[in-house]
Tab-separated table of C-alpha atoms in Angstrom:
chain	number	residue	atom	x	y	z
D	24	MET	CA	-153.867	-25.381	-152.523
D	25	LYS	CA	-153.191	-28.766	-154.108
D	26	LEU	CA	-151.537	-28.692	-157.526
D	27	THR	CA	-150.761	-31.725	-159.667
D	28	LYS	CA	-147.066	-32.337	-160.244
D	29	PHE	CA	-145.382	-32.732	-163.621
D	30	THR	CA	-148.192	-31.281	-165.750
D	31	ASP	CA	-146.178	-28.499	-167.417
D	32	PRO	CA	-143.035	-28.793	-169.554
D	33	LEU	CA	-139.960	-27.002	-168.253
D	34	PRO	CA	-139.642	-23.552	-169.856
D	35	ILE	CA	-136.187	-22.645	-171.119
D	36	PRO	CA	-135.621	-18.869	-171.068
D	37	PRO	CA	-134.705	-17.410	-174.470
D	38	VAL	CA	-131.257	-15.934	-175.037
D	39	LEU	CA	-131.423	-12.150	-175.124
D	40	LYS	CA	-130.453	-10.506	-178.413
D	41	PRO	CA	-128.457	-7.260	-178.275
D	42	LYS	CA	-129.655	-3.981	-179.728
D	43	TRP	CA	-126.220	-3.411	-181.196
D	44	LYS	CA	-123.062	-5.482	-181.595
D	45	SER	CA	-119.699	-4.528	-183.074
D	46	LYS	CA	-116.074	-5.572	-182.656
D	47	GLU	CA	-115.682	-2.914	-179.971
D	48	TYR	CA	-118.742	-3.454	-177.777
D	49	THR	CA	-122.234	-4.929	-177.375
D	50	TYR	CA	-125.274	-2.936	-176.267
D	51	TYR	CA	-128.467	-4.253	-174.675
D	52	GLU	CA	-131.654	-2.638	-173.455
D	53	VAL	CA	-133.754	-4.507	-170.914
D	54	GLY	CA	-137.123	-3.367	-169.623
D	55	MET	CA	-138.698	-4.491	-166.357
D	56	ARG	CA	-142.406	-4.959	-166.983
D	57	GLU	CA	-145.512	-6.301	-165.288
D	58	THR	CA	-147.388	-9.035	-167.117
D	59	LYS	CA	-149.404	-12.185	-166.545
D	60	GLN	CA	-147.826	-15.599	-166.969
D	61	SER	CA	-148.967	-19.187	-166.469
D	62	LEU	CA	-146.953	-20.766	-163.640
D	63	HIS	CA	-149.029	-23.983	-163.536
D	64	ARG	CA	-151.665	-25.500	-165.795
D	65	ASP	CA	-154.312	-25.493	-163.049
D	66	LEU	CA	-153.700	-21.933	-161.849
D	67	PRO	CA	-155.144	-18.778	-163.381
D	68	LYS	CA	-152.398	-16.676	-164.912
D	69	THR	CA	-150.199	-14.996	-162.320
D	70	THR	CA	-149.197	-11.343	-162.340
D	71	ILE	CA	-145.395	-11.186	-162.305
D	72	TRP	CA	-142.624	-8.675	-162.809
D	73	GLY	CA	-140.088	-9.768	-165.373
D	74	TYR	CA	-137.049	-8.547	-167.236
D	75	GLU	CA	-138.346	-8.098	-170.783
D	76	GLY	CA	-141.720	-9.082	-169.350
D	77	ILE	CA	-140.866	-12.735	-168.690
D	78	TYR	CA	-140.071	-14.727	-165.548
D	79	PRO	CA	-137.322	-15.740	-165.288
D	80	GLY	CA	-135.706	-13.059	-167.382
D	81	PRO	CA	-133.979	-13.933	-170.662
D	82	THR	CA	-130.596	-15.637	-170.444
D	83	ILE	CA	-127.713	-13.331	-171.305
D	84	GLU	CA	-124.657	-14.903	-172.968
D	85	VAL	CA	-121.372	-13.045	-173.395
D	86	GLU	CA	-117.755	-13.850	-174.206
D	87	LYS	CA	-114.873	-13.498	-171.797
D	88	GLY	CA	-113.441	-10.003	-172.278
D	89	GLU	CA	-116.435	-8.751	-174.247
D	90	LYS	CA	-117.303	-5.140	-173.429
D	91	VAL	CA	-121.032	-5.071	-172.793
D	92	PHE	CA	-123.265	-2.105	-171.991
D	93	PHE	CA	-126.750	-2.409	-170.494
D	94	LYS	CA	-129.554	0.061	-170.142
D	95	TRP	CA	-131.875	-1.301	-167.470
D	96	ALA	CA	-135.284	0.398	-167.719
D	97	ASN	CA	-137.914	0.380	-164.968
D	98	ASP	CA	-141.232	0.155	-166.839
D	99	LEU	CA	-143.200	-1.095	-163.829
D	100	PRO	CA	-146.488	0.341	-162.539
D	101	ALA	CA	-146.563	2.716	-159.569
D	102	ARG	CA	-148.157	0.167	-157.219
D	103	HIS	CA	-146.178	-2.740	-155.789
D	104	LEU	CA	-147.480	-6.311	-155.969
D	105	PHE	CA	-146.951	-6.822	-152.234
D	106	PRO	CA	-147.500	-4.843	-149.015
D	107	ILE	CA	-144.388	-2.958	-147.888
D	108	ASP	CA	-143.185	-2.665	-144.305
D	109	HIS	CA	-142.182	0.990	-144.069
D	110	THR	CA	-140.358	0.424	-140.767
D	111	VAL	CA	-137.598	-1.339	-142.720
D	112	HIS	CA	-134.627	0.928	-143.343
D	113	GLY	CA	-134.550	2.118	-146.947
D	114	ALA	CA	-138.282	1.445	-147.411
D	115	GLU	CA	-139.663	4.467	-145.552
D	116	LYS	CA	-143.017	5.956	-146.580
D	117	GLU	CA	-141.439	8.961	-148.274
D	118	ILE	CA	-139.484	6.670	-150.651
D	119	PRO	CA	-141.266	5.335	-153.785
D	120	ASP	CA	-142.641	1.835	-153.277
D	121	VAL	CA	-141.666	0.715	-156.782
D	122	ARG	CA	-137.950	1.143	-157.333
D	123	THR	CA	-135.349	-1.165	-158.806
D	124	VAL	CA	-131.636	-1.574	-159.356
D	125	VAL	CA	-129.909	-4.494	-161.082
D	126	HIS	CA	-126.971	-6.404	-159.590
D	127	LEU	CA	-124.888	-8.773	-161.711
D	128	HIS	CA	-124.247	-11.380	-159.042
D	129	GLY	CA	-120.707	-12.727	-159.280
D	130	GLY	CA	-119.603	-10.055	-161.737
D	131	ARG	CA	-116.312	-8.239	-161.359
D	132	THR	CA	-117.904	-4.868	-161.948
D	133	GLU	CA	-117.053	-1.190	-161.455
D	134	PRO	CA	-118.900	0.387	-158.480
D	135	ALA	CA	-121.202	2.574	-160.603
D	136	SER	CA	-122.493	-0.536	-162.456
D	137	ASP	CA	-122.629	-2.953	-159.535
D	138	GLY	CA	-126.247	-2.383	-158.533
D	139	TYR	CA	-125.548	-0.737	-155.190
D	140	PRO	CA	-128.740	-0.982	-153.066
D	141	ASP	CA	-129.021	2.818	-152.726
D	142	ALA	CA	-128.553	3.323	-156.501
D	143	TRP	CA	-132.219	2.517	-157.201
D	144	PHE	CA	-134.382	4.328	-159.719
D	145	THR	CA	-138.065	4.642	-160.597
D	146	LYS	CA	-139.824	4.671	-163.959
D	147	ASP	CA	-138.060	6.888	-166.516
D	148	TYR	CA	-135.421	7.625	-163.828
D	149	LYS	CA	-137.704	10.324	-162.394
D	150	ILE	CA	-136.603	9.623	-158.829
D	151	LYS	CA	-133.198	8.156	-158.026
D	152	GLY	CA	-131.459	6.872	-154.922
D	153	ALA	CA	-128.495	8.645	-153.362
D	154	PHE	CA	-125.912	6.349	-155.005
D	155	PHE	CA	-127.391	6.396	-158.514
D	156	GLN	CA	-124.659	7.383	-160.991
D	157	LYS	CA	-125.561	6.280	-164.508
D	158	GLN	CA	-128.361	4.884	-166.655
D	159	ILE	CA	-126.142	2.628	-168.746
D	160	TYR	CA	-124.100	-0.003	-166.911
D	161	GLN	CA	-120.869	-1.490	-168.214
D	162	TYR	CA	-119.754	-5.085	-167.762
D	163	PHE	CA	-116.313	-5.891	-169.179
D	164	ASN	CA	-116.485	-9.630	-168.339
D	165	GLN	CA	-112.844	-10.113	-167.389
D	166	GLN	CA	-113.667	-13.535	-166.009
D	167	SER	CA	-113.476	-17.120	-167.204
D	168	ALA	CA	-116.521	-19.149	-168.250
D	169	ARG	CA	-119.112	-19.372	-165.469
D	170	ALA	CA	-122.786	-18.919	-164.626
D	171	LEU	CA	-123.604	-15.581	-163.020
D	172	TRP	CA	-127.108	-14.248	-162.489
D	173	TYR	CA	-128.735	-10.849	-162.514
D	174	HIS	CA	-131.411	-9.789	-160.074
D	175	ASP	CA	-132.918	-6.835	-158.299
D	176	HIS	CA	-131.055	-5.301	-155.363
D	177	ALA	CA	-133.152	-2.293	-154.252
D	178	ILE	CA	-132.640	-1.545	-150.570
D	179	GLY	CA	-135.451	-2.626	-148.270
D	180	ILE	CA	-137.483	-4.476	-150.939
D	181	THR	CA	-135.084	-6.906	-152.639
D	182	ARG	CA	-137.059	-9.829	-151.195
D	183	LEU	CA	-140.263	-8.536	-152.790
D	184	ASN	CA	-138.819	-7.589	-156.181
D	185	ILE	CA	-137.092	-10.942	-156.691
D	186	TYR	CA	-140.197	-12.758	-155.437
D	187	ALA	CA	-142.174	-10.863	-158.087
D	188	GLY	CA	-139.890	-12.391	-160.753
D	189	LEU	CA	-136.877	-10.116	-161.273
D	190	ALA	CA	-134.076	-12.640	-161.835
D	191	GLY	CA	-132.276	-14.282	-164.759
D	192	PHE	CA	-129.114	-16.117	-165.874
D	193	TYR	CA	-125.946	-14.451	-167.208
D	194	LEU	CA	-123.483	-16.906	-168.779
D	195	ILE	CA	-119.871	-16.080	-169.641
D	196	ARG	CA	-118.305	-18.261	-172.370
D	197	ASP	CA	-114.683	-18.782	-173.398
D	198	GLU	CA	-112.470	-20.973	-175.586
D	199	LYS	CA	-111.378	-23.144	-172.643
D	200	GLU	CA	-114.990	-24.121	-172.002
D	201	ARG	CA	-115.597	-24.941	-175.674
D	202	SER	CA	-112.473	-27.123	-175.804
D	203	LEU	CA	-113.774	-29.383	-173.026
D	204	ASN	CA	-116.543	-30.842	-175.227
D	205	PHE	CA	-119.366	-30.611	-172.713
D	206	PRO	CA	-123.004	-31.020	-173.736
D	207	SER	CA	-124.125	-27.773	-175.373
D	208	ARG	CA	-127.477	-26.294	-176.379
D	209	PRO	CA	-130.027	-27.899	-176.577
D	210	TYR	CA	-128.387	-30.297	-174.113
D	211	GLU	CA	-127.199	-27.513	-171.802
D	212	ILE	CA	-130.068	-26.118	-169.724
D	213	PRO	CA	-130.194	-23.483	-166.965
D	214	LEU	CA	-132.360	-24.390	-163.965
D	215	LEU	CA	-133.506	-21.595	-161.640
D	216	LEU	CA	-134.864	-23.130	-158.421
D	217	GLN	CA	-137.281	-21.114	-156.265
D	218	ASP	CA	-140.293	-21.615	-154.006
D	219	ARG	CA	-143.619	-19.790	-154.113
D	220	SER	CA	-147.079	-19.798	-152.543
D	221	PHE	CA	-150.317	-18.824	-154.290
D	222	HIS	CA	-153.772	-17.439	-153.603
D	223	GLU	CA	-156.744	-19.261	-155.143
D	224	ASP	CA	-156.879	-16.684	-157.959
D	225	GLY	CA	-153.336	-17.597	-159.013
D	226	SER	CA	-151.701	-14.470	-157.589
D	227	LEU	CA	-148.462	-14.774	-155.664
D	228	LEU	CA	-148.876	-15.051	-151.903
D	229	TYR	CA	-146.249	-13.348	-149.790
D	230	PRO	CA	-147.056	-13.039	-146.056
D	231	GLU	CA	-147.735	-9.495	-144.893
D	232	GLN	CA	-146.728	-10.376	-141.324
D	233	PRO	CA	-145.194	-13.248	-139.318
D	234	ASP	CA	-147.437	-16.046	-138.035
D	235	LYS	CA	-146.881	-14.691	-134.513
D	236	ASN	CA	-146.779	-10.929	-134.870
D	237	TYR	CA	-145.919	-9.665	-131.402
D	238	SER	CA	-144.952	-6.245	-132.751
D	239	GLY	CA	-148.451	-5.354	-133.889
D	240	ILE	CA	-147.006	-3.785	-137.047
D	241	VAL	CA	-148.887	-4.631	-140.263
D	242	PRO	CA	-147.427	-5.139	-142.790
D	243	SER	CA	-144.362	-6.419	-140.970
D	244	ILE	CA	-141.259	-8.061	-142.381
D	245	ILE	CA	-140.945	-11.799	-141.775
D	246	SER	CA	-137.647	-13.414	-140.769
D	247	SER	CA	-137.631	-15.947	-143.638
D	248	PHE	CA	-139.941	-17.013	-146.456
D	249	PHE	CA	-140.668	-20.636	-147.362
D	250	GLY	CA	-143.162	-21.322	-150.128
D	251	GLU	CA	-145.557	-24.254	-150.462
D	252	THR	CA	-144.490	-25.208	-153.999
D	253	ILE	CA	-141.193	-25.534	-155.847
D	254	LEU	CA	-140.709	-23.766	-159.189
D	255	VAL	CA	-138.052	-24.381	-161.813
D	256	ASN	CA	-137.652	-21.670	-164.458
D	257	GLY	CA	-140.970	-20.198	-163.358
D	258	LYS	CA	-143.069	-23.399	-163.501
D	259	VAL	CA	-144.425	-25.363	-160.549
D	260	TRP	CA	-143.011	-28.925	-160.536
D	261	PRO	CA	-142.305	-29.116	-164.277
D	262	TYR	CA	-141.093	-32.041	-166.340
D	263	LEU	CA	-138.345	-32.172	-168.966
D	264	GLU	CA	-138.285	-34.708	-171.774
D	265	VAL	CA	-134.711	-35.819	-172.409
D	266	GLU	CA	-132.795	-38.153	-174.681
D	267	PRO	CA	-130.758	-41.077	-173.281
D	268	ARG	CA	-127.520	-39.054	-173.269
D	269	LYS	CA	-125.536	-36.600	-171.156
D	270	TYR	CA	-127.003	-33.202	-170.277
D	271	ARG	CA	-125.354	-30.212	-168.672
D	272	PHE	CA	-127.427	-28.294	-166.112
D	273	ARG	CA	-126.574	-24.874	-164.666
D	274	LEU	CA	-128.287	-24.995	-161.277
D	275	LEU	CA	-129.054	-21.784	-159.384
D	276	ASN	CA	-130.799	-21.424	-156.045
D	277	GLY	CA	-132.785	-18.205	-156.517
D	278	ALA	CA	-135.059	-18.728	-153.499
D	279	ASN	CA	-135.589	-16.087	-150.840
D	280	SER	CA	-134.516	-18.300	-147.926
D	281	ARG	CA	-134.854	-21.968	-148.862
D	282	PHE	CA	-131.841	-24.263	-149.125
D	283	PHE	CA	-132.011	-27.175	-151.553
D	284	GLY	CA	-130.545	-30.607	-150.819
D	285	LEU	CA	-130.804	-32.200	-154.247
D	286	SER	CA	-130.726	-35.863	-155.236
D	287	LEU	CA	-132.091	-38.090	-158.006
D	288	ASP	CA	-134.499	-40.870	-157.078
D	289	SER	CA	-132.695	-43.075	-159.588
D	290	LYS	CA	-129.752	-43.000	-157.133
D	291	GLN	CA	-127.413	-41.932	-159.922
D	292	LEU	CA	-124.627	-39.389	-159.604
D	293	PHE	CA	-124.430	-35.730	-160.435
D	294	TYR	CA	-121.052	-35.062	-162.034
D	295	GLN	CA	-120.222	-31.639	-160.696
D	296	ILE	CA	-117.841	-29.703	-162.929
D	297	GLY	CA	-118.158	-26.158	-161.558
D	298	THR	CA	-119.030	-23.860	-158.671
D	299	ASP	CA	-120.256	-20.250	-158.499
D	300	SER	CA	-117.230	-18.883	-160.302
D	301	GLY	CA	-115.917	-21.404	-162.789
D	302	PHE	CA	-114.711	-24.965	-163.084
D	303	LEU	CA	-113.405	-27.321	-160.434
D	304	GLU	CA	-109.999	-28.894	-161.009
D	305	GLN	CA	-111.637	-32.238	-161.787
D	306	PRO	CA	-115.202	-33.568	-161.941
D	307	ILE	CA	-116.715	-34.909	-158.736
D	308	GLY	CA	-119.424	-37.560	-158.703
D	309	VAL	CA	-121.874	-36.902	-155.870
D	310	LYS	CA	-125.315	-38.232	-154.995
D	311	ARG	CA	-126.403	-35.066	-153.186
D	312	LEU	CA	-125.896	-31.374	-153.859
D	313	LEU	CA	-126.482	-28.739	-151.182
D	314	LEU	CA	-127.347	-25.293	-152.531
D	315	ALA	CA	-127.853	-22.204	-150.366
D	316	PRO	CA	-129.659	-19.144	-151.741
D	317	ALA	CA	-127.553	-17.567	-154.545
D	318	GLU	CA	-125.180	-20.539	-154.899
D	319	ARG	CA	-124.700	-22.136	-158.319
D	320	VAL	CA	-123.365	-25.502	-159.419
D	321	ASP	CA	-122.496	-26.749	-162.890
D	322	VAL	CA	-123.362	-30.441	-163.295
D	323	ILE	CA	-123.676	-33.170	-165.890
D	324	ILE	CA	-126.342	-35.860	-165.561
D	325	ASP	CA	-126.007	-38.946	-167.745
D	326	PHE	CA	-129.339	-40.414	-168.857
D	327	THR	CA	-127.677	-43.051	-171.066
D	328	ASN	CA	-129.281	-46.524	-170.685
D	329	LEU	CA	-132.330	-45.037	-168.928
D	330	GLU	CA	-134.701	-45.163	-171.916
D	331	GLY	CA	-138.315	-45.057	-170.801
D	332	LYS	CA	-137.464	-44.180	-167.202
D	333	LEU	CA	-138.849	-41.354	-165.078
D	334	VAL	CA	-136.283	-39.649	-162.856
D	335	THR	CA	-137.371	-37.252	-160.116
D	336	LEU	CA	-135.160	-34.476	-158.757
D	337	LYS	CA	-135.817	-34.371	-155.012
D	338	ASN	CA	-135.073	-31.976	-152.152
D	339	ASP	CA	-134.380	-32.881	-148.521
D	340	ALA	CA	-133.067	-29.605	-147.039
D	341	PRO	CA	-135.075	-28.515	-143.973
D	342	THR	CA	-136.414	-25.001	-143.678
D	343	HIS	CA	-134.360	-22.572	-141.579
D	344	PHE	CA	-131.451	-24.756	-142.629
D	345	PRO	CA	-130.103	-26.742	-140.870
D	346	ILE	CA	-132.367	-26.615	-137.799
D	347	GLY	CA	-135.855	-26.142	-139.246
D	348	ASP	CA	-138.810	-28.301	-140.168
D	349	PRO	CA	-138.307	-31.184	-142.608
D	350	VAL	CA	-139.675	-30.854	-146.125
D	351	ASP	CA	-143.000	-32.397	-147.075
D	352	PRO	CA	-142.029	-35.374	-149.282
D	353	GLU	CA	-145.137	-34.781	-151.434
D	354	THR	CA	-144.615	-31.056	-152.047
D	355	THR	CA	-141.449	-29.158	-151.083
D	356	GLY	CA	-139.507	-32.418	-151.198
D	357	VAL	CA	-140.067	-32.629	-154.980
D	358	VAL	CA	-138.402	-30.316	-157.530
D	359	MET	CA	-139.040	-31.630	-161.065
D	360	GLN	CA	-139.138	-34.745	-163.248
D	361	PHE	CA	-136.955	-35.935	-166.118
D	362	ARG	CA	-138.662	-38.159	-168.697
D	363	VAL	CA	-136.188	-40.204	-170.705
D	364	ASN	CA	-138.599	-40.677	-173.598
D	365	LYS	CA	-137.029	-38.828	-176.520
D	366	THR	CA	-135.263	-40.672	-179.316
D	367	LEU	CA	-131.505	-40.203	-179.425
D	368	SER	CA	-131.046	-37.643	-182.190
D	369	THR	CA	-127.290	-38.128	-182.699
D	370	ILE	CA	-124.542	-40.187	-181.135
D	371	ASP	CA	-123.482	-38.545	-177.879
D	372	THR	CA	-119.791	-37.718	-178.317
D	373	THR	CA	-119.584	-35.313	-175.360
D	374	VAL	CA	-117.291	-36.196	-172.494
D	375	ILE	CA	-116.696	-35.660	-168.805
D	376	PRO	CA	-112.968	-34.978	-168.931
D	377	PRO	CA	-110.723	-36.115	-166.043
D	378	HIS	CA	-109.184	-32.636	-165.678
D	379	LEU	CA	-110.979	-29.311	-166.007
D	380	ASP	CA	-108.865	-26.429	-164.778
D	381	LEU	CA	-105.911	-25.561	-162.590
D	382	ILE	CA	-106.925	-23.683	-159.461
D	383	GLY	CA	-104.023	-22.104	-157.653
D	384	ARG	CA	-104.690	-22.122	-153.942
D	385	LEU	CA	-104.069	-18.730	-152.348
D	386	PRO	CA	-101.355	-19.051	-149.674
D	387	GLU	CA	-102.057	-17.463	-146.299
D	388	GLN	CA	-98.548	-15.984	-146.371
D	389	THR	CA	-99.914	-13.365	-148.770
D	390	VAL	CA	-102.635	-12.178	-146.357
D	391	TRP	CA	-102.525	-8.503	-145.353
D	392	LYS	CA	-105.292	-8.594	-142.779
D	393	TYR	CA	-107.527	-10.983	-140.853
D	394	ARG	CA	-111.067	-9.885	-139.987
D	395	PHE	CA	-113.445	-11.553	-137.522
D	396	LEU	CA	-117.056	-10.767	-138.388
D	397	GLU	CA	-119.904	-12.006	-136.224
D	398	LEU	CA	-123.220	-13.170	-137.682
D	399	SER	CA	-125.660	-12.611	-134.834
D	400	GLU	CA	-129.349	-12.346	-133.982
D	401	GLU	CA	-130.559	-9.380	-131.960
D	402	LYS	CA	-133.986	-7.794	-131.399
D	403	ASP	CA	-135.267	-4.577	-132.936
D	404	GLN	CA	-137.200	-1.899	-131.038
D	405	TYR	CA	-140.442	-3.782	-131.727
D	406	GLY	CA	-139.152	-7.127	-130.451
D	407	ARG	CA	-138.685	-8.630	-133.911
D	408	PRO	CA	-135.636	-10.699	-134.921
D	409	LEU	CA	-132.824	-8.525	-136.249
D	410	LEU	CA	-129.942	-10.337	-137.960
D	411	LEU	CA	-126.723	-8.334	-138.050
D	412	LEU	CA	-123.202	-8.462	-139.465
D	413	ASP	CA	-120.604	-7.690	-136.805
D	414	LYS	CA	-123.368	-6.132	-134.641
D	415	LYS	CA	-123.673	-3.211	-137.083
D	416	LYS	CA	-126.497	-1.833	-139.217
D	417	TRP	CA	-126.465	-0.651	-142.830
D	418	ASP	CA	-125.964	3.033	-141.991
D	419	ASP	CA	-123.199	2.540	-139.422
D	420	PRO	CA	-119.735	3.762	-140.485
D	421	VAL	CA	-117.830	1.509	-142.895
D	422	THR	CA	-115.405	-0.761	-141.021
D	423	GLU	CA	-114.252	-3.124	-143.801
D	424	ASN	CA	-111.867	-1.219	-146.074
D	425	PRO	CA	-109.360	-3.498	-147.830
D	426	ILE	CA	-106.688	-2.056	-150.117
D	427	VAL	CA	-106.927	-2.851	-153.819
D	428	GLY	CA	-104.483	-5.616	-154.743
D	429	SER	CA	-104.378	-6.971	-151.191
D	430	THR	CA	-105.543	-10.337	-149.892
D	431	GLU	CA	-107.517	-10.772	-146.680
D	432	VAL	CA	-108.998	-13.615	-144.652
D	433	TRP	CA	-112.536	-12.997	-143.465
D	434	ASN	CA	-113.653	-15.153	-140.539
D	435	PHE	CA	-117.448	-15.398	-140.341
D	436	VAL	CA	-118.271	-16.146	-136.706
D	437	ASN	CA	-121.823	-17.509	-136.689
D	438	THR	CA	-123.500	-17.206	-133.272
D	439	ASN	CA	-126.996	-17.537	-134.792
D	440	GLY	CA	-128.944	-20.753	-135.441
D	441	ASP	CA	-129.267	-20.294	-139.226
D	442	ASP	CA	-126.758	-21.278	-141.878
D	443	HIS	CA	-126.161	-17.890	-143.535
D	444	PRO	CA	-125.035	-17.734	-147.192
D	445	ILE	CA	-122.682	-14.739	-147.250
D	446	HIS	CA	-122.101	-12.979	-150.572
D	447	VAL	CA	-119.344	-10.416	-151.141
D	448	HIS	CA	-119.775	-8.153	-154.162
D	449	LEU	CA	-116.944	-7.594	-156.698
D	450	VAL	CA	-114.723	-10.464	-155.556
D	451	GLN	CA	-114.350	-14.206	-155.783
D	452	PHE	CA	-112.763	-16.142	-152.927
D	453	GLN	CA	-111.653	-19.562	-151.778
D	454	ILE	CA	-112.987	-21.355	-148.722
D	455	ILE	CA	-110.201	-22.320	-146.318
D	456	ASP	CA	-112.067	-24.257	-143.620
D	457	ARG	CA	-114.793	-24.281	-140.996
D	458	ARG	CA	-114.289	-24.896	-137.282
D	459	PRO	CA	-116.727	-25.342	-134.385
D	460	PHE	CA	-116.455	-23.024	-131.385
D	461	ASP	CA	-118.179	-22.416	-128.043
D	462	VAL	CA	-120.921	-19.920	-128.922
D	463	GLU	CA	-122.016	-19.101	-125.371
D	464	TYR	CA	-118.435	-18.554	-124.245
D	465	PHE	CA	-117.894	-16.197	-127.179
D	466	LYS	CA	-121.073	-14.261	-126.390
D	467	SER	CA	-120.034	-13.724	-122.776
D	468	THR	CA	-116.304	-13.057	-123.272
D	469	ASN	CA	-115.847	-12.166	-126.957
D	470	GLN	CA	-113.113	-14.803	-126.952
D	471	ILE	CA	-112.959	-17.796	-129.283
D	472	ASN	CA	-112.751	-21.242	-127.699
D	473	PHE	CA	-112.622	-23.875	-130.430
D	474	THR	CA	-114.414	-27.144	-129.670
D	475	GLY	CA	-113.079	-29.213	-132.538
D	476	PRO	CA	-110.516	-29.308	-135.346
D	477	PRO	CA	-110.879	-27.292	-138.564
D	478	VAL	CA	-112.671	-29.040	-141.419
D	479	SER	CA	-111.555	-28.269	-144.962
D	480	ALA	CA	-114.025	-27.085	-147.562
D	481	ASP	CA	-116.126	-29.831	-149.069
D	482	PRO	CA	-114.718	-31.084	-152.403
D	483	THR	CA	-117.791	-29.599	-154.128
D	484	GLU	CA	-116.734	-26.142	-152.831
D	485	ARG	CA	-113.048	-26.234	-153.789
D	486	GLY	CA	-113.352	-23.872	-156.694
D	487	TRP	CA	-113.755	-20.111	-156.772
D	488	LYS	CA	-116.834	-18.902	-154.934
D	489	ASP	CA	-118.770	-15.673	-154.418
D	490	THR	CA	-121.265	-17.038	-151.868
D	491	VAL	CA	-120.337	-19.204	-148.894
D	492	ARG	CA	-122.442	-21.182	-146.455
D	493	CYS	CA	-121.669	-20.261	-142.838
D	494	PRO	CA	-123.099	-22.969	-140.556
D	495	PRO	CA	-124.240	-22.111	-137.024
D	496	GLY	CA	-121.729	-22.595	-134.242
D	497	GLN	CA	-118.805	-22.508	-136.651
D	498	ILE	CA	-116.230	-20.042	-137.894
D	499	THR	CA	-116.047	-20.121	-141.683
D	500	ARG	CA	-112.801	-18.798	-143.159
D	501	VAL	CA	-112.455	-17.475	-146.712
D	502	ILE	CA	-109.428	-15.928	-148.398
D	503	ILE	CA	-110.246	-12.987	-150.666
D	504	PRO	CA	-108.129	-11.076	-153.205
D	505	PHE	CA	-109.540	-7.570	-153.739
D	506	PHE	CA	-109.194	-6.323	-157.324
D	507	PRO	CA	-109.404	-4.731	-159.879
D	508	TYR	CA	-111.599	-1.777	-158.837
D	509	THR	CA	-111.631	0.640	-155.957
D	510	GLY	CA	-114.855	2.052	-154.560
D	511	GLN	CA	-117.865	1.173	-152.419
D	512	TYR	CA	-119.500	-2.245	-152.549
D	513	VAL	CA	-121.574	-4.412	-150.219
D	514	TRP	CA	-121.431	-7.753	-148.472
D	515	HIS	CA	-124.501	-9.446	-147.042
D	516	CYS	CA	-126.438	-12.557	-146.189
D	517	HIS	CA	-128.268	-13.784	-149.280
D	518	MET	CA	-131.348	-14.913	-147.408
D	519	LEU	CA	-133.354	-12.030	-148.796
D	520	GLU	CA	-135.429	-11.314	-145.704
D	521	HIS	CA	-132.180	-11.042	-143.708
D	522	GLU	CA	-130.517	-8.873	-146.333
D	523	ASP	CA	-133.484	-6.497	-146.481
D	524	TYR	CA	-133.537	-6.018	-142.732
D	525	GLU	CA	-130.013	-4.893	-141.867
D	526	MET	CA	-127.951	-8.048	-142.532
D	527	MET	CA	-126.030	-6.129	-145.175
D	528	ARG	CA	-123.035	-3.841	-144.862
D	529	PRO	CA	-121.107	-1.523	-147.190
D	530	TYR	CA	-117.373	-1.978	-147.641
D	531	ILE	CA	-114.819	0.151	-149.463
D	532	VAL	CA	-111.890	-1.029	-151.576
D	533	ARG	CA	-109.298	1.698	-151.069
D	534	PRO	CA	-106.525	2.713	-153.451
D	535	LEU	CA	-102.991	1.740	-152.478
D	536	TYR	CA	-101.854	5.380	-152.389
């Protein structure tokens, strides 16, 4: 289906208003509802699932240290938008097709409020998963300013629920951020990047089986999803009218599997000021940004002296990154357009300061334990690809059990051809380095034979992270402090088709005594 680019203005999600706010706490209620929404001028309205009935969901803004309580309500119909493969663990026929649970991605959250995949619930909480503990979640926001996001995390159908529209931004603010004099609303804009395909009637198209379905199972989970169009904030190839001044953009890759390699056709720089979990030490000017699913970057783009210009945000990341097909320069190679056609409303006094924050590097001398965790591709009983973490499935006994207050180094040993974005719940970490190794030798001997020197994290990654790219044929090392909570969490690949089909594992933070 051919759709014209740059016909719709970029939507900016509204900021959610609380039901109650006092000096002690803030209380929100958020319903998940089915509705119809226009995703492109030339498409009939599309049925979506949205938090508060909009896609993306409303932006949530809180202060550092603010005690916030959320009641997440499943008000969705009994029938799912997409066919469900009941051979996927956690999505068996006897389990309700429509079930949800909300994860605050990047939040330092108690276990009962983390959105554990088996803590799902149906409409009016009539049926609940085994790990469901409470209707009202608590987020105490003991973190510095950063862009988190909230999304569905129900076991076995996360890929389908997020594809239906269940995702939104969650921004933490603090005094440090305000003192830096960055562009602020309306010159600060969140950008949720995703890809989608459509039927002629405007409905979302999600494949019910792989192109080559040797298993004979229908519907059958696919190994990765790559859509035919790019959406930003729920619009296909939108445009944004801007003034000739600096803008701050909070970029989030919310795609199921697609990586984004972003650049501006004006050849100008992005000034990156932050990563997943806060500011860098100093701004970095880069011409290209690489974003894996679930990664975020905080950037400033300066449109000064570009009056009357059209600037296109482009994408060059191949599918099945980094080894897949190249993007189509006319479709998936285009993200959105900036039109520098608005009159400057006030003098732009915002700045890109030379120093942002002090990031103490975690010394390896403090490490209690080193773990080596393989990212591998196997086959399931039907001959389908099965991506695993350390050769284990979701229901296998827990093997990662750090002690609260300890620091560990996790070595992700990638023997598969995909670059896997690994997300660890509860914690933030620092990337140490990546190093190539002999994959075939490792597979045959379980011994590591390095084939090159270690390469330090890219300058754009040298802040705190909660999601890390793990390239094929390399060992990616991250150093993780585990605090402040004990309890059961998860770590997983954030390519949603991988996560839904066993590339996810529980881990337990144990008390010291």
